[in-house]
Amino acid sequence: ARASGGRDGEGGSSEVKVPARGMAGLLIGRGGENIKRMEHESGAKMNLDSDTQLMHIVGGPAAVAHAVSMCEEVIERGINKDRGPPAGGGGGGG
């Protein structure tokens, strides 16, 4: 097996590891529904390593970038939900 070249962005595939930050369950979803949806929407392959708590994302550069932003969104939402509502919540406009 040959190691892939170091030059990125030439239509090859990218690999990124995103730390789950304690949100592994949220990233996977019930029965894997979240990770499947994110894979489908981004076109990247995603795999969560339960030991390292790292989400491995592999695919074309654009697909990987899309998948990373979706993962980060899910993680942020999970962290904010755990913290409870923000103090002084925002009032609706009139």
PDB file of C-alpha atoms in Angstrom:
ATOM      1  CA  ALA A   1       0.000   0.000   0.000  1.00  0.00           C
ATOM      2  CA  ARG A   2       1.357   3.366  -1.044  1.00  0.00           C
ATOM      3  CA  ALA A   3       1.120   6.415   1.206  1.00  0.00           C
ATOM      4  CA  SER A   4      -0.911   9.222  -0.340  1.00  0.00           C
ATOM      5  CA  GLY A   5       0.937  12.347  -1.447  1.00  0.00           C
ATOM      6  CA  GLY A   6       1.265  15.274   0.941  1.00  0.00           C
ATOM      7  CA  ARG A   7      -0.162  17.855  -1.453  1.00  0.00           C
ATOM      8  CA  ASP A   8      -3.725  18.718  -0.501  1.00  0.00           C
ATOM      9  CA  GLY A   9      -6.440  20.408  -2.515  1.00  0.00           C
ATOM     10  CA  GLU A  10      -5.714  18.686  -5.821  1.00  0.00           C
ATOM     11  CA  GLY A  11      -9.069  16.972  -6.003  1.00  0.00           C
ATOM     12  CA  GLY A  12      -7.726  14.269  -3.705  1.00  0.00           C
ATOM     13  CA  SER A  13      -9.254  13.370  -0.395  1.00  0.00           C
ATOM     14  CA  SER A  14      -8.825  15.147   2.898  1.00  0.00           C
ATOM     15  CA  GLU A  15      -8.929  13.735   6.387  1.00  0.00           C
ATOM     16  CA  VAL A  16      -9.808  15.759   9.462  1.00  0.00           C
ATOM     17  CA  LYS A  17     -10.250  14.726  13.084  1.00  0.00           C
ATOM     18  CA  VAL A  18     -12.767  16.696  15.133  1.00  0.00           C
ATOM     19  CA  PRO A  19     -12.784  16.252  18.940  1.00  0.00           C
ATOM     20  CA  ALA A  20     -16.260  15.235  20.147  1.00  0.00           C
ATOM     21  CA  ARG A  21     -15.813  17.199  23.414  1.00  0.00           C
ATOM     22  CA  GLY A  22     -18.111  14.863  25.314  1.00  0.00           C
ATOM     23  CA  MET A  23     -20.830  15.053  22.657  1.00  0.00           C
ATOM     24  CA  ALA A  24     -20.169  11.667  21.003  1.00  0.00           C
ATOM     25  CA  GLY A  25     -23.707  10.459  21.691  1.00  0.00           C
ATOM     26  CA  LEU A  26     -25.171  13.598  20.166  1.00  0.00           C
ATOM     27  CA  LEU A  27     -22.947  13.326  17.074  1.00  0.00           C
ATOM     28  CA  ILE A  28     -23.969   9.699  16.479  1.00  0.00           C
ATOM     29  CA  GLY A  29     -27.644  10.221  17.298  1.00  0.00           C
ATOM     30  CA  ARG A  30     -30.294   7.624  18.074  1.00  0.00           C
ATOM     31  CA  GLY A  31     -29.457   4.517  16.063  1.00  0.00           C
ATOM     32  CA  GLY A  32     -26.798   6.487  14.198  1.00  0.00           C
ATOM     33  CA  GLU A  33     -29.318   8.839  12.591  1.00  0.00           C
ATOM     34  CA  ASN A  34     -27.274  12.038  13.084  1.00  0.00           C
ATOM     35  CA  ILE A  35     -24.009  10.688  11.701  1.00  0.00           C
ATOM     36  CA  LYS A  36     -25.863   9.102   8.747  1.00  0.00           C
ATOM     37  CA  ARG A  37     -27.632  12.386   7.972  1.00  0.00           C
ATOM     38  CA  MET A  38     -24.376  14.349   8.167  1.00  0.00           C
ATOM     39  CA  GLU A  39     -22.634  11.834   5.892  1.00  0.00           C
ATOM     40  CA  HIS A  40     -25.488  12.027   3.404  1.00  0.00           C
ATOM     41  CA  GLU A  41     -25.637  15.835   3.422  1.00  0.00           C
ATOM     42  CA  SER A  42     -21.888  16.419   3.250  1.00  0.00           C
ATOM     43  CA  GLY A  43     -20.853  13.509   1.051  1.00  0.00           C
ATOM     44  CA  ALA A  44     -17.956  12.756   3.434  1.00  0.00           C
ATOM     45  CA  LYS A  45     -17.362   9.502   5.316  1.00  0.00           C
ATOM     46  CA  MET A  46     -17.538   9.950   9.078  1.00  0.00           C
ATOM     47  CA  ASN A  47     -16.461   7.596  11.825  1.00  0.00           C
ATOM     48  CA  LEU A  48     -16.324   8.300  15.555  1.00  0.00           C
ATOM     49  CA  ASP A  49     -13.499   6.623  17.462  1.00  0.00           C
ATOM     50  CA  SER A  50     -15.012   5.860  20.848  1.00  0.00           C
ATOM     51  CA  ASP A  51     -11.586   5.497  22.494  1.00  0.00           C
ATOM     52  CA  THR A  52     -10.094   8.814  21.420  1.00  0.00           C
ATOM     53  CA  GLN A  53     -13.440  10.653  21.128  1.00  0.00           C
ATOM     54  CA  LEU A  54     -12.333  11.917  17.711  1.00  0.00           C
ATOM     55  CA  MET A  55     -14.620  12.099  14.700  1.00  0.00           C
ATOM     56  CA  HIS A  56     -12.644  11.006  11.619  1.00  0.00           C
ATOM     57  CA  ILE A  57     -13.949  12.752   8.507  1.00  0.00           C
ATOM     58  CA  VAL A  58     -12.676  11.663   5.091  1.00  0.00           C
ATOM     59  CA  GLY A  59     -13.663  12.849   1.623  1.00  0.00           C
ATOM     60  CA  GLY A  60     -13.117  15.598  -0.883  1.00  0.00           C
ATOM     61  CA  PRO A  61     -11.989  18.936   0.573  1.00  0.00           C
ATOM     62  CA  ALA A  62     -15.430  20.568   0.168  1.00  0.00           C
ATOM     63  CA  ALA A  63     -17.273  17.556   1.635  1.00  0.00           C
ATOM     64  CA  VAL A  64     -14.899  17.421   4.605  1.00  0.00           C
ATOM     65  CA  ALA A  65     -15.257  21.155   5.263  1.00  0.00           C
ATOM     66  CA  HIS A  66     -19.057  20.807   5.192  1.00  0.00           C
ATOM     67  CA  ALA A  67     -18.988  17.796   7.532  1.00  0.00           C
ATOM     68  CA  VAL A  68     -16.656  19.579   9.979  1.00  0.00           C
ATOM     69  CA  SER A  69     -18.961  22.595  10.200  1.00  0.00           C
ATOM     70  CA  MET A  70     -21.979  20.326  10.814  1.00  0.00           C
ATOM     71  CA  CYS A  71     -20.107  18.467  13.578  1.00  0.00           C
ATOM     72  CA  GLU A  72     -19.089  21.717  15.244  1.00  0.00           C
ATOM     73  CA  GLU A  73     -22.673  22.960  15.079  1.00  0.00           C
ATOM     74  CA  VAL A  74     -23.966  19.810  16.814  1.00  0.00           C
ATOM     75  CA  ILE A  75     -21.227  20.031  19.475  1.00  0.00           C
ATOM     76  CA  GLU A  76     -21.902  23.723  20.158  1.00  0.00           C
ATOM     77  CA  ARG A  77     -25.639  23.080  20.465  1.00  0.00           C
ATOM     78  CA  GLY A  78     -24.991  20.217  22.884  1.00  0.00           C
ATOM     79  CA  ILE A  79     -22.618  22.280  25.022  1.00  0.00           C
ATOM     80  CA  ASN A  80     -25.001  25.243  25.129  1.00  0.00           C
ATOM     81  CA  LYS A  81     -27.930  22.979  26.022  1.00  0.00           C
ATOM     82  CA  ASP A  82     -25.977  21.489  28.926  1.00  0.00           C
ATOM     83  CA  ARG A  83     -25.241  24.965  30.237  1.00  0.00           C
ATOM     84  CA  GLY A  84     -28.906  25.857  30.410  1.00  0.00           C
ATOM     85  CA  PRO A  85     -30.545  28.938  28.953  1.00  0.00           C
ATOM     86  CA  PRO A  86     -28.341  32.019  28.717  1.00  0.00           C
ATOM     87  CA  ALA A  87     -28.812  34.550  31.490  1.00  0.00           C
ATOM     88  CA  GLY A  88     -31.219  37.370  30.637  1.00  0.00           C
ATOM     89  CA  GLY A  89     -32.614  35.529  27.592  1.00  0.00           C
ATOM     90  CA  GLY A  90     -33.363  37.598  24.510  1.00  0.00           C
ATOM     91  CA  GLY A  91     -36.741  39.269  24.288  1.00  0.00           C
ATOM     92  CA  GLY A  92     -38.654  39.047  21.034  1.00  0.00           C
ATOM     93  CA  GLY A  93     -38.957  42.108  18.846  1.00  0.00           C
ATOM     94  CA  GLY A  94     -42.188  44.008  18.676  1.00  0.00           C
TER      95      GLY A  94
END
